[in-house]
Short mmCIF file of C-alpha atoms in Angstrom, two decimals:
data_model
loop_
_atom_site.label_atom_id
_atom_site.label_comp_id
_atom_site.label_asym_id
_atom_site.label_seq_id
_atom_site.Cartn_x
_atom_site.Cartn_y
_atom_site.Cartn_z
CA MET K 23 16.79 -0.98 3.15
CA ILE K 24 14.28 0.11 0.68
CA ARG K 25 12.63 3.49 0.30
CA LEU K 26 8.91 3.79 -0.52
CA THR K 27 6.72 6.87 -0.76
CA ILE K 28 3.53 6.16 1.33
CA ASN K 29 0.82 8.95 1.14
CA GLY K 30 3.51 11.44 0.11
CA GLU K 31 6.02 10.68 2.71
CA GLU K 32 9.10 8.74 2.18
CA GLN K 33 9.46 5.71 4.46
CA GLU K 34 12.17 3.07 4.86
CA PHE K 35 11.59 -0.65 5.17
CA PRO K 36 14.09 -3.39 5.79
CA ASN K 37 13.29 -5.21 2.50
CA ALA K 38 10.61 -5.61 -0.06
CA ILE K 39 7.21 -6.25 1.31
CA PRO K 40 4.01 -7.68 -0.15
CA LEU K 41 1.35 -5.05 -0.42
CA ILE K 42 -1.24 -7.27 1.26
CA GLU K 43 1.06 -7.63 4.30
CA TYR K 44 1.56 -3.87 4.42
CA VAL K 45 -2.16 -3.38 4.22
CA SER K 46 -2.59 -5.85 7.18
CA SER K 47 -0.09 -3.91 9.28
CA LEU K 48 -2.30 -0.85 9.05
CA GLY K 49 -4.94 -2.28 11.19
CA VAL K 50 -7.80 -0.91 9.25
CA ASN K 51 -10.62 -2.73 7.54
CA PRO K 52 -9.46 -3.46 3.92
CA LYS K 53 -13.01 -3.01 2.65
CA MET K 54 -12.87 0.60 3.81
CA ILE K 55 -9.66 1.55 1.88
CA ALA K 56 -8.61 2.16 -1.78
CA ILE K 57 -4.98 1.91 -2.88
CA ALA K 58 -3.20 3.55 -5.68
CA TYR K 59 0.20 1.87 -6.57
CA ASN K 60 2.61 4.00 -8.71
CA GLY K 61 -0.35 6.15 -9.82
CA GLU K 62 -2.66 3.24 -10.70
CA VAL K 63 -5.71 2.50 -8.63
CA LEU K 64 -5.72 -1.13 -7.72
CA ARG K 65 -8.64 -3.62 -7.66
CA ARG K 66 -8.76 -5.59 -4.39
CA ASP K 67 -8.01 -8.80 -6.14
CA GLU K 68 -4.65 -7.19 -7.46
CA TRP K 69 -3.34 -6.44 -3.96
CA GLU K 70 -1.89 -10.04 -3.51
CA GLU K 71 0.02 -9.79 -6.74
CA ILE K 72 2.05 -6.63 -5.75
CA THR K 73 5.33 -6.73 -3.84
CA LEU K 74 6.41 -3.22 -2.79
CA SER K 75 9.98 -2.49 -3.60
CA GLU K 76 12.55 0.35 -3.93
CA GLY K 77 11.01 3.60 -5.29
CA ASP K 78 7.36 2.52 -5.31
CA ALA K 79 4.70 5.04 -4.43
CA VAL K 80 1.51 3.99 -2.55
CA GLU K 81 -1.42 6.11 -1.68
CA VAL K 82 -3.91 4.61 0.81
CA VAL K 83 -7.27 6.39 1.04
CA ARG K 84 -9.71 5.55 3.82
CA ALA K 85 -13.41 6.06 3.52
CA VAL K 86 -14.77 8.40 6.18
CA GLY K 87 -18.49 8.74 7.04
CA GLY K 88 -20.13 11.80 8.20
CA GLY K 89 -23.26 13.54 8.43
#
């Protein structure tokens, strides 16, 4: 088991997980979110290069429209 901090909450996963796989599991339009990985905002083309592992911190921010 590995522990990650996702949006400020600790979560456990059975093993390391590619970031792009985690994003797909969220069921949101990836064009509508931004991701910070260990404090660094990632460009979308970097998502496929990252594998989440023990101790990583991820912040997922979703755009919300309003009026």
